[in-house]
Amino acid sequence: MSDHWPFLQSTRDIHVTGAEGAYLFTKNGPLLDAAGGAIVVNVGHGRQEVADAVGRATAQSSYVVPPWLTDERVALVERLREDWLPESLSRLHMTSGGSEAVESAMKIAIMHHASRGQPKKCRIIGRSISYHGTTLATTAVGGHEARKVGIAHVLNPHPVVPTPYVLRCPDTDPLRYFVEELEKTIASEGAETIAALLAEPITGSSGGAIVPPDGYWEAVRRICDQNDILLIMDEVMTGFGRTGTDFGYQHWPIEPDILIAGKGLAGGYAPLVGVFATDRVAQPIAEHGYNVMFHTFGAHPAACAAAVSVLTILRRENLVERSRMLGERLHDRLTSAFSNHPHVAEVRGRGLLQAIEIVRDRDMLDPFPVEDSISGRVVGEGLKRGIFFYGGGTGVVRDIVCMGPPFVIEETDVDRMVETLLECVDKVTA
Ligand SMILES: Cc1ncc(COP(=O)(O)O)c(C=O)c1O
């Protein structure tokens, strides 16, 4: 089978036969899912009520074109507007994947300016360490070098600003440095050419849960406003409770113009990602008669039903708060385990999105050679010990190990994750 799936041969041959809570059951035994899949699963595996909701939706209608209403679509829109989204983000567009959603958001930003008579305001600023998807446009705007290999020559260039990665900041005042870099880029490229800044509030697996310095987002928001640049928050990974708040941007007193939030929306039970925008963004597009084209499977009724059920569980069981509390426990345990480790430069993250960065030399911060595949080997050691960790990095930033377990994980399993990770890091770096 591994010759045919995935497209190119995989080194790991794992066959999952079932799942429950924070565990996956494989043909070779149970695995603690410390990665929540691809940092997706929030309410846990094996929820019968979600499966039932999907079943009912499927029985009611198999497929309905996205612009039409179904009971599940209406329920999801109402739930999102009443219980999750800020009042300002009143326009909703649904896709089935993160890449499609990010690309839709980029198009909406470009159309917004074009419909206001500013077609030259069409470029999107990306950040140096980031991942926004796998299509040509989202790969181009992203800062993930390893995923550009083989296609770099056809990717459109974008203005790039540094991700606020304090650990390796070349300046003693990181906040000033990162804010000035953005100002300089806008000045040199010309604000009249820039439609939007695209960024994750807390950088996901590409950087390993990089949290910006306080004051960064407030300054970025102000600079975007001053230059008529839309702020697009990519919360495909951080949305719906992953970092201990409903959305990652809510750690700071700002709001985006366009919010993309996905993996956790349907908790992994169905493919569904939302693009949410303000009236200010959408109004000129509507008045100008431009179309925000749907994807065939966007807002699929069964996916909307899964999402309503997952959002209900998140609130009923207070799981966003649990993500915050268990995230603190995980962060504290990781900090105690690794604070004096010679090969761990940093423990970082918020809520149940945490990561460690492994280095050859903790003082010099120099990485291990790429060929050593440190994070891949740590993930391999974890699997041998029954835990699935999530390797991160971009190739340039590397040797990152991420953790993003389901929010229902038990405290004892949080502790086991840390003990096992320490063993794995020791083994691989010895
Ligand atoms: C922040 C972010 N944006 C976009 C994507 C792309 O999503 P998808 O793989 O569903 O296309 C991802 C996927 O990991 C992501 O983490």
CSV table of C-alpha atoms and ligand atoms in Angstrom, one decimal:
chain,number,residue,atom,x,y,z
A,1,MET,CA,0.0,0.0,0.0
A,2,SER,CA,2.8,2.4,0.9
A,3,ASP,CA,4.0,2.3,-2.7
A,4,HIS,CA,0.7,3.9,-3.8
A,5,TRP,CA,-0.3,6.1,-0.9
A,6,PRO,CA,0.6,8.8,-0.4
A,7,PHE,CA,1.6,10.1,-3.8
A,8,LEU,CA,5.3,9.7,-3.1
A,9,GLN,CA,6.4,6.8,-0.9
A,10,SER,CA,6.2,7.5,2.8
A,11,THR,CA,8.8,6.3,5.3
A,12,ARG,CA,6.1,5.6,8.0
A,13,ASP,CA,3.6,2.9,7.6
A,14,ILE,CA,0.8,3.7,10.1
A,15,HIS,CA,-2.6,2.3,9.8
A,16,VAL,CA,-5.3,3.8,12.1
A,17,THR,CA,-8.2,1.6,12.9
A,18,GLY,CA,-10.0,3.7,15.5
A,19,ALA,CA,-9.8,6.7,17.8
A,20,GLU,CA,-11.2,8.0,21.1
A,21,GLY,CA,-10.5,11.1,23.1
A,22,ALA,CA,-6.8,12.0,22.7
A,23,TYR,CA,-5.9,8.5,21.4
A,24,LEU,CA,-5.5,6.9,18.0
A,25,PHE,CA,-5.6,3.2,17.7
A,26,THR,CA,-3.3,1.7,15.1
A,27,LYS,CA,-2.6,-1.8,13.9
A,28,ASN,CA,0.6,-1.6,16.0
A,29,GLY,CA,-1.1,-0.3,19.2
A,30,PRO,CA,-2.4,3.0,20.7
A,31,LEU,CA,-0.8,6.4,20.0
A,32,LEU,CA,-1.4,9.4,22.2
A,33,ASP,CA,-2.2,12.1,19.6
A,34,ALA,CA,-0.1,14.9,20.9
A,35,ALA,CA,-0.4,16.5,17.4
A,36,GLY,CA,-4.2,16.4,17.2
A,37,GLY,CA,-3.6,15.1,13.7
A,38,ALA,CA,-2.1,18.1,11.9
A,39,ILE,CA,-3.0,20.3,14.9
A,40,VAL,CA,-6.7,20.0,14.0
A,41,VAL,CA,-8.5,17.9,16.6
A,42,ASN,CA,-9.9,19.9,19.4
A,43,VAL,CA,-13.0,18.2,20.9
A,44,GLY,CA,-11.3,14.8,20.7
A,45,HIS,CA,-11.8,11.8,18.6
A,46,GLY,CA,-14.8,9.5,18.6
A,47,ARG,CA,-17.6,11.9,19.4
A,48,GLN,CA,-20.8,10.0,18.6
A,49,GLU,CA,-22.9,13.2,18.6
A,50,VAL,CA,-20.8,14.7,15.9
A,51,ALA,CA,-21.1,11.5,13.8
A,52,ASP,CA,-24.8,11.6,14.3
A,53,ALA,CA,-25.1,15.2,13.2
A,54,VAL,CA,-23.1,14.4,10.1
A,55,GLY,CA,-25.3,11.3,9.5
A,56,ARG,CA,-28.5,13.4,9.8
A,57,ALA,CA,-27.3,16.1,7.4
A,58,THR,CA,-26.2,13.5,4.9
A,59,ALA,CA,-29.6,11.8,5.0
A,60,GLN,CA,-31.3,15.2,4.5
A,61,SER,CA,-29.3,16.3,1.5
A,62,SER,CA,-26.2,14.9,0.0
A,63,TYR,CA,-25.1,18.1,-1.8
A,64,VAL,CA,-26.5,21.6,-2.3
A,65,VAL,CA,-24.6,24.4,-4.2
A,66,PRO,CA,-22.9,26.7,-1.7
A,67,PRO,CA,-24.9,29.9,-2.2
A,68,TRP,CA,-28.2,28.2,-1.4
A,69,LEU,CA,-29.4,27.7,2.2
A,70,THR,CA,-29.8,24.4,4.1
A,71,ASP,CA,-30.7,24.0,7.7
A,72,GLU,CA,-27.1,23.2,8.6
A,73,ARG,CA,-25.7,26.2,6.9
A,74,VAL,CA,-28.2,28.5,8.6
A,75,ALA,CA,-27.5,26.9,11.9
A,76,LEU,CA,-23.7,27.4,11.5
A,77,VAL,CA,-23.9,31.0,10.3
A,78,GLU,CA,-26.2,31.8,13.3
A,79,ARG,CA,-24.0,30.0,15.7
A,80,LEU,CA,-20.8,31.7,14.5
A,81,ARG,CA,-22.3,35.1,14.5
A,82,GLU,CA,-24.0,34.8,17.9
A,83,ASP,CA,-21.4,32.9,19.8
A,84,TRP,CA,-17.9,33.2,18.2
A,85,LEU,CA,-17.3,36.0,15.8
A,86,PRO,CA,-16.9,39.6,16.8
A,87,GLU,CA,-19.7,41.8,15.6
A,88,SER,CA,-17.4,43.4,13.0
A,89,LEU,CA,-16.7,40.2,11.1
A,90,SER,CA,-20.2,39.9,9.7
A,91,ARG,CA,-19.5,38.4,6.2
A,92,LEU,CA,-18.8,34.7,5.9
A,93,HIS,CA,-17.4,32.6,3.1
A,94,MET,CA,-16.7,28.9,3.5
A,95,THR,CA,-14.1,26.6,1.9
A,96,SER,CA,-13.1,23.0,2.5
A,97,GLY,CA,-9.4,23.7,3.1
A,98,GLY,CA,-7.0,26.2,4.5
A,99,SER,CA,-5.2,26.9,1.2
A,100,GLU,CA,-8.4,27.7,-0.5
A,101,ALA,CA,-9.5,29.9,2.3
A,102,VAL,CA,-6.2,31.9,2.4
A,103,GLU,CA,-6.3,32.3,-1.4
A,104,SER,CA,-10.0,33.5,-1.2
A,105,ALA,CA,-9.0,36.0,1.5
A,106,MET,CA,-6.1,37.3,-0.7
A,107,LYS,CA,-8.6,37.7,-3.6
A,108,ILE,CA,-11.1,39.4,-1.5
A,109,ALA,CA,-8.5,41.9,-0.3
A,110,ILE,CA,-7.4,42.6,-3.9
A,111,MET,CA,-11.0,42.9,-5.1
A,112,HIS,CA,-11.8,45.3,-2.2
A,113,HIS,CA,-9.2,47.8,-3.4
A,114,ALA,CA,-10.0,47.3,-7.1
A,115,SER,CA,-13.6,48.0,-6.5
A,116,ARG,CA,-12.6,51.2,-4.8
A,117,GLY,CA,-10.7,52.3,-7.9
A,118,GLN,CA,-7.3,51.2,-6.7
A,119,PRO,CA,-6.3,48.2,-8.8
A,120,LYS,CA,-2.6,48.9,-8.2
A,121,LYS,CA,-3.1,48.2,-4.5
A,122,CYS,CA,-2.8,44.5,-5.2
A,123,ARG,CA,0.2,43.0,-3.5
A,124,ILE,CA,0.1,41.0,-0.3
A,125,ILE,CA,2.9,41.3,2.3
A,126,GLY,CA,3.9,37.9,3.7
A,127,ARG,CA,6.2,37.1,6.6
A,128,SER,CA,9.6,35.4,6.6
A,129,ILE,CA,8.6,32.3,8.6
A,130,SER,CA,5.0,31.3,7.8
A,131,TYR,CA,2.8,28.7,6.1
A,132,HIS,CA,-0.4,29.7,4.3
A,133,GLY,CA,-1.1,26.7,2.1
A,134,THR,CA,0.0,24.6,-0.8
A,135,THR,CA,-1.5,26.3,-3.9
A,136,LEU,CA,0.9,28.4,-6.0
A,137,ALA,CA,-0.4,31.7,-4.7
A,138,THR,CA,-0.4,30.7,-1.0
A,139,THR,CA,3.0,29.0,-1.3
A,140,ALA,CA,4.4,32.2,-2.9
A,141,VAL,CA,3.2,34.5,-0.1
A,142,GLY,CA,4.3,32.0,2.6
A,143,GLY,CA,7.7,31.8,4.2
A,144,HIS,CA,8.2,28.1,4.0
A,145,GLU,CA,11.3,27.4,2.0
A,146,ALA,CA,11.1,23.6,2.1
A,147,ARG,CA,7.7,23.7,0.5
A,148,LYS,CA,8.9,25.9,-2.4
A,149,VAL,CA,11.5,23.4,-3.6
A,150,GLY,CA,10.8,22.4,-7.2
A,151,ILE,CA,8.4,25.2,-7.8
A,152,ALA,CA,10.3,28.3,-6.6
A,153,HIS,CA,11.0,29.4,-10.2
A,154,VAL,CA,7.3,29.9,-10.9
A,155,LEU,CA,6.2,31.6,-7.7
A,156,ASN,CA,5.3,35.3,-7.9
A,157,PRO,CA,7.4,37.4,-5.6
A,158,HIS,CA,5.8,39.2,-2.6
A,159,PRO,CA,7.0,41.8,-0.2
A,160,VAL,CA,8.2,40.0,2.9
A,161,VAL,CA,8.7,41.3,6.5
A,162,PRO,CA,10.4,39.4,9.3
A,163,THR,CA,8.2,37.2,11.5
A,164,PRO,CA,8.5,38.5,15.1
A,165,TYR,CA,10.9,35.7,16.1
A,166,VAL,CA,12.4,37.3,19.2
A,167,LEU,CA,14.8,34.4,19.9
A,168,ARG,CA,16.9,35.2,16.9
A,169,CYS,CA,16.2,38.9,16.5
A,170,PRO,CA,19.3,40.8,15.3
A,171,ASP,CA,18.3,43.9,17.4
A,172,THR,CA,18.3,44.4,21.2
A,173,ASP,CA,14.8,46.0,21.0
A,174,PRO,CA,12.8,43.3,19.1
A,175,LEU,CA,9.5,45.2,19.2
A,176,ARG,CA,11.0,48.3,17.7
A,177,TYR,CA,12.9,46.2,15.1
A,178,PHE,CA,9.9,44.2,13.8
A,179,VAL,CA,7.6,47.2,13.7
A,180,GLU,CA,10.3,49.3,11.9
A,181,GLU,CA,10.9,46.5,9.4
A,182,LEU,CA,7.2,46.6,8.5
A,183,GLU,CA,7.2,50.4,8.1
A,184,LYS,CA,10.4,50.3,6.0
A,185,THR,CA,8.9,47.7,3.7
A,186,ILE,CA,5.7,49.6,3.2
A,187,ALA,CA,7.7,52.8,2.5
A,188,SER,CA,10.0,51.1,0.0
A,189,GLU,CA,7.3,49.1,-1.8
A,190,GLY,CA,4.8,52.0,-1.7
A,191,ALA,CA,1.6,51.7,0.3
A,192,GLU,CA,-0.3,52.4,-2.9
A,193,THR,CA,0.8,49.0,-4.2
A,194,ILE,CA,-0.1,46.9,-1.1
A,195,ALA,CA,-3.5,45.4,-0.5
A,196,ALA,CA,-3.0,43.5,2.7
A,197,LEU,CA,-0.6,42.0,5.3
A,198,LEU,CA,-1.2,38.3,5.7
A,199,ALA,CA,0.0,36.8,9.0
A,200,GLU,CA,-0.7,34.2,11.7
A,201,PRO,CA,-1.2,35.9,15.1
A,202,ILE,CA,1.0,33.1,16.7
A,203,THR,CA,3.0,31.4,14.0
A,204,GLY,CA,2.0,27.8,13.8
A,205,SER,CA,4.2,24.8,12.9
A,206,SER,CA,6.4,26.6,10.4
A,207,GLY,CA,8.0,28.6,13.2
A,208,GLY,CA,6.9,26.5,16.1
A,209,ALA,CA,4.4,28.5,18.1
A,210,ILE,CA,6.2,31.8,17.8
A,211,VAL,CA,4.5,34.4,20.0
A,212,PRO,CA,5.2,38.1,19.1
A,213,PRO,CA,6.3,40.6,21.6
A,214,ASP,CA,3.5,42.5,23.3
A,215,GLY,CA,2.7,45.7,21.5
A,216,TYR,CA,3.5,44.2,18.1
A,217,TRP,CA,0.0,43.5,17.0
A,218,GLU,CA,-1.3,46.9,18.2
A,219,ALA,CA,1.5,48.6,16.2
A,220,VAL,CA,0.8,46.5,13.1
A,221,ARG,CA,-2.9,47.3,13.3
A,222,ARG,CA,-2.1,51.0,13.5
A,223,ILE,CA,0.3,50.9,10.6
A,224,CYS,CA,-2.1,49.0,8.4
A,225,ASP,CA,-4.9,51.5,9.1
A,226,GLN,CA,-2.6,54.5,8.4
A,227,ASN,CA,-1.7,53.0,5.0
A,228,ASP,CA,-5.1,51.6,4.0
A,229,ILE,CA,-3.7,48.1,4.1
A,230,LEU,CA,-6.0,45.3,5.2
A,231,LEU,CA,-4.9,43.0,8.0
A,232,ILE,CA,-5.7,39.3,7.1
A,233,MET,CA,-5.2,37.0,10.1
A,234,ASP,CA,-4.6,33.4,9.1
A,235,GLU,CA,-6.0,31.4,12.0
A,236,VAL,CA,-6.3,28.1,10.1
A,237,MET,CA,-4.3,26.6,12.9
A,238,THR,CA,-4.8,28.9,15.9
A,239,GLY,CA,-8.6,29.5,15.5
A,240,PHE,CA,-11.4,28.0,17.6
A,241,GLY,CA,-9.6,27.7,20.9
A,242,ARG,CA,-6.2,26.3,20.0
A,243,THR,CA,-4.2,29.0,21.8
A,244,GLY,CA,-6.6,29.3,24.8
A,245,THR,CA,-8.8,32.1,23.4
A,246,ASP,CA,-11.5,31.7,20.8
A,247,PHE,CA,-9.1,33.2,18.2
A,248,GLY,CA,-5.4,33.8,18.6
A,249,TYR,CA,-5.6,37.5,17.8
A,250,GLN,CA,-7.7,37.9,20.9
A,251,HIS,CA,-4.5,37.7,23.0
A,252,TRP,CA,-4.1,41.4,22.0
A,253,PRO,CA,-6.6,44.3,21.8
A,254,ILE,CA,-7.0,44.3,18.0
A,255,GLU,CA,-9.3,43.0,15.3
A,256,PRO,CA,-8.5,41.9,11.8
A,257,ASP,CA,-10.3,43.0,8.6
A,258,ILE,CA,-10.3,39.4,7.4
A,259,LEU,CA,-10.1,36.4,9.6
A,260,ILE,CA,-9.5,32.9,8.2
A,261,ALA,CA,-10.1,30.1,10.7
A,262,GLY,CA,-10.4,26.5,10.1
A,263,LYS,CA,-8.9,23.4,11.4
A,264,GLY,CA,-10.8,23.5,14.7
A,265,LEU,CA,-14.1,24.7,13.2
A,266,ALA,CA,-15.3,21.2,12.5
A,267,GLY,CA,-12.7,19.7,14.9
A,268,GLY,CA,-11.3,17.3,12.2
A,269,TYR,CA,-14.7,15.6,11.7
A,270,ALA,CA,-15.2,17.3,8.3
A,271,PRO,CA,-13.2,19.7,6.0
A,272,LEU,CA,-14.4,23.2,6.7
A,273,VAL,CA,-12.6,26.6,6.9
A,274,GLY,CA,-14.2,30.0,7.3
A,275,VAL,CA,-13.2,33.3,5.7
A,276,PHE,CA,-14.8,36.1,7.8
A,277,ALA,CA,-14.7,39.8,6.8
A,278,THR,CA,-16.0,43.1,7.8
A,279,ASP,CA,-18.8,45.0,6.0
A,280,ARG,CA,-16.2,47.7,5.2
A,281,VAL,CA,-14.2,45.1,3.2
A,282,ALA,CA,-17.2,43.4,1.5
A,283,GLN,CA,-19.4,46.4,0.7
A,284,PRO,CA,-17.4,47.9,-2.2
A,285,ILE,CA,-17.0,44.4,-3.7
A,286,ALA,CA,-20.8,43.9,-3.6
A,287,GLU,CA,-21.5,47.4,-5.0
A,288,HIS,CA,-19.1,46.9,-7.8
A,289,GLY,CA,-20.7,43.6,-8.8
A,290,TYR,CA,-17.5,41.5,-8.3
A,291,ASN,CA,-18.1,37.8,-7.4
A,292,VAL,CA,-16.5,35.9,-4.6
A,293,MET,CA,-16.6,32.6,-6.3
A,294,PHE,CA,-17.5,29.5,-4.2
A,295,HIS,CA,-15.6,26.2,-4.2
A,296,THR,CA,-17.8,23.3,-5.1
A,297,PHE,CA,-17.5,21.7,-1.7
A,298,GLY,CA,-17.5,24.9,0.3
A,299,ALA,CA,-20.0,25.0,3.2
A,300,HIS,CA,-20.9,21.3,2.5
A,301,PRO,CA,-24.1,20.6,4.6
A,302,ALA,CA,-22.5,17.6,6.4
A,303,ALA,CA,-19.4,19.7,7.2
A,304,CYS,CA,-21.6,22.5,8.5
A,305,ALA,CA,-23.5,20.0,10.7
A,306,ALA,CA,-20.2,18.7,12.1
A,307,ALA,CA,-19.1,22.3,12.8
A,308,VAL,CA,-22.3,23.2,14.7
A,309,SER,CA,-21.9,20.1,16.8
A,310,VAL,CA,-18.2,20.7,17.5
A,311,LEU,CA,-18.8,24.4,18.4
A,312,THR,CA,-21.6,23.2,20.8
A,313,ILE,CA,-19.2,20.8,22.5
A,314,LEU,CA,-16.5,23.4,22.8
A,315,ARG,CA,-18.8,25.7,24.7
A,316,ARG,CA,-20.7,23.1,26.7
A,317,GLU,CA,-17.5,21.5,28.0
A,318,ASN,CA,-15.7,24.8,28.4
A,319,LEU,CA,-12.9,23.5,26.2
A,320,VAL,CA,-11.3,26.8,25.2
A,321,GLU,CA,-10.7,27.5,28.8
A,322,ARG,CA,-9.3,23.9,29.2
A,323,SER,CA,-7.0,24.6,26.3
A,324,ARG,CA,-5.7,27.6,28.1
A,325,MET,CA,-5.3,25.8,31.5
A,326,LEU,CA,-3.7,22.7,30.1
A,327,GLY,CA,-1.6,24.8,27.8
A,328,GLU,CA,-0.2,26.5,30.9
A,329,ARG,CA,0.5,23.1,32.5
A,330,LEU,CA,2.2,21.9,29.3
A,331,HIS,CA,4.2,25.1,29.0
A,332,ASP,CA,5.3,24.9,32.7
A,333,ARG,CA,6.2,21.2,32.5
A,334,LEU,CA,8.2,21.8,29.2
A,335,THR,CA,10.0,24.7,30.7
A,336,SER,CA,11.1,22.7,33.8
A,337,ALA,CA,12.1,19.8,31.6
A,338,PHE,CA,14.1,21.8,29.1
A,339,SER,CA,15.2,25.0,30.8
A,340,ASN,CA,18.7,23.7,31.3
A,341,HIS,CA,18.8,21.3,28.4
A,342,PRO,CA,22.0,21.9,26.3
A,343,HIS,CA,20.1,21.3,23.0
A,344,VAL,CA,16.9,23.2,23.6
A,345,ALA,CA,16.9,26.9,22.8
A,346,GLU,CA,13.4,27.7,23.7
A,347,VAL,CA,10.0,26.5,24.8
A,348,ARG,CA,7.2,28.7,23.4
A,349,GLY,CA,3.5,28.8,22.6
A,350,ARG,CA,0.1,29.7,24.0
A,351,GLY,CA,-2.7,27.3,25.1
A,352,LEU,CA,-2.4,23.9,23.5
A,353,LEU,CA,-0.1,25.1,20.8
A,354,GLN,CA,3.4,24.6,22.2
A,355,ALA,CA,6.8,23.9,20.7
A,356,ILE,CA,10.4,23.4,21.5
A,357,GLU,CA,13.3,24.5,19.3
A,358,ILE,CA,16.3,22.1,19.3
A,359,VAL,CA,19.8,23.5,18.5
A,360,ARG,CA,23.3,22.1,18.4
A,361,ASP,CA,24.5,24.8,20.7
A,362,ARG,CA,22.2,26.5,23.1
A,363,ASP,CA,24.3,29.6,23.5
A,364,MET,CA,25.2,30.1,19.9
A,365,LEU,CA,21.8,29.0,18.7
A,366,ASP,CA,23.3,27.2,15.7
A,367,PRO,CA,21.1,24.5,14.3
A,368,PHE,CA,22.1,20.9,13.6
A,369,PRO,CA,22.9,20.2,9.9
A,370,VAL,CA,19.7,19.6,7.8
A,371,GLU,CA,20.9,16.1,7.0
A,372,ASP,CA,20.6,15.2,10.7
A,373,SER,CA,16.8,15.5,10.4
A,374,ILE,CA,16.5,16.1,14.1
A,375,SER,CA,12.8,16.8,14.3
A,376,GLY,CA,11.9,13.9,12.0
A,377,ARG,CA,14.0,11.6,14.2
A,378,VAL,CA,12.4,13.0,17.4
A,379,VAL,CA,8.9,12.3,15.9
A,380,GLY,CA,10.1,8.8,15.0
A,381,GLU,CA,11.3,8.2,18.6
A,382,GLY,CA,8.0,9.5,19.9
A,383,LEU,CA,6.1,7.1,17.7
A,384,LYS,CA,8.2,4.2,19.0
A,385,ARG,CA,7.1,5.3,22.5
A,386,GLY,CA,3.4,5.6,21.6
A,387,ILE,CA,3.2,9.4,21.2
A,388,PHE,CA,2.6,11.3,18.0
A,389,PHE,CA,4.5,14.7,18.1
A,390,TYR,CA,4.3,17.2,15.2
A,391,GLY,CA,7.5,18.1,13.4
A,392,GLY,CA,7.7,21.8,12.4
A,393,GLY,CA,10.0,24.3,10.8
A,394,THR,CA,10.6,25.6,7.2
A,395,GLY,CA,14.0,24.0,6.4
A,396,VAL,CA,15.6,27.4,7.2
A,397,VAL,CA,14.1,27.4,10.7
A,398,ARG,CA,14.4,23.8,11.8
A,399,ASP,CA,14.4,21.2,14.5
A,400,ILE,CA,11.1,22.3,15.8
A,401,VAL,CA,8.8,19.9,17.6
A,402,CYS,CA,5.2,21.1,18.0
A,403,MET,CA,2.4,19.9,20.3
A,404,GLY,CA,-1.2,20.5,19.6
A,405,PRO,CA,-3.2,17.7,21.4
A,406,PRO,CA,-7.0,17.6,21.6
A,407,PHE,CA,-8.3,19.8,24.4
A,408,VAL,CA,-9.8,16.8,26.2
A,409,ILE,CA,-6.4,15.3,26.8
A,410,GLU,CA,-5.9,14.2,30.5
A,411,GLU,CA,-3.4,16.0,32.7
A,412,THR,CA,-1.5,12.8,33.2
A,413,ASP,CA,-1.1,12.5,29.4
A,414,VAL,CA,0.2,16.1,29.3
A,415,ASP,CA,2.8,15.1,31.8
A,416,ARG,CA,3.6,11.9,29.8
A,417,MET,CA,4.1,13.9,26.6
A,418,VAL,CA,6.8,16.0,28.3
A,419,GLU,CA,8.6,13.1,29.9
A,420,THR,CA,8.6,11.2,26.6
A,421,LEU,CA,9.7,14.2,24.6
A,422,LEU,CA,12.6,14.7,26.9
A,423,GLU,CA,13.6,11.0,26.4
A,424,CYS,CA,13.3,11.4,22.6
A,425,VAL,CA,15.3,14.7,22.5
A,426,ASP,CA,18.1,13.2,24.7
A,427,LYS,CA,18.2,10.1,22.5
A,428,VAL,CA,18.4,12.0,19.2
A,429,THR,CA,20.8,14.7,20.3
A,430,ALA,CA,23.1,12.3,22.3
B,1,LIG,C1,-1.7,28.7,9.2
B,1,LIG,C2,-2.1,27.8,8.1
B,1,LIG,N1,-2.6,28.4,7.0
B,1,LIG,C3,-3.0,27.6,5.9
B,1,LIG,C4,-2.8,26.2,6.0
B,1,LIG,C5,-3.2,25.4,4.8
B,1,LIG,O1,-4.3,24.6,5.0
B,1,LIG,P1,-4.7,23.3,4.2
B,1,LIG,O2,-3.6,22.3,4.4
B,1,LIG,O3,-6.0,22.9,4.7
B,1,LIG,O4,-4.8,23.7,2.8
B,1,LIG,C6,-2.3,25.6,7.1
B,1,LIG,C7,-2.1,24.2,7.2
B,1,LIG,O5,-1.4,23.7,8.0
B,1,LIG,C8,-1.9,26.4,8.2
B,1,LIG,O6,-1.4,25.9,9.3
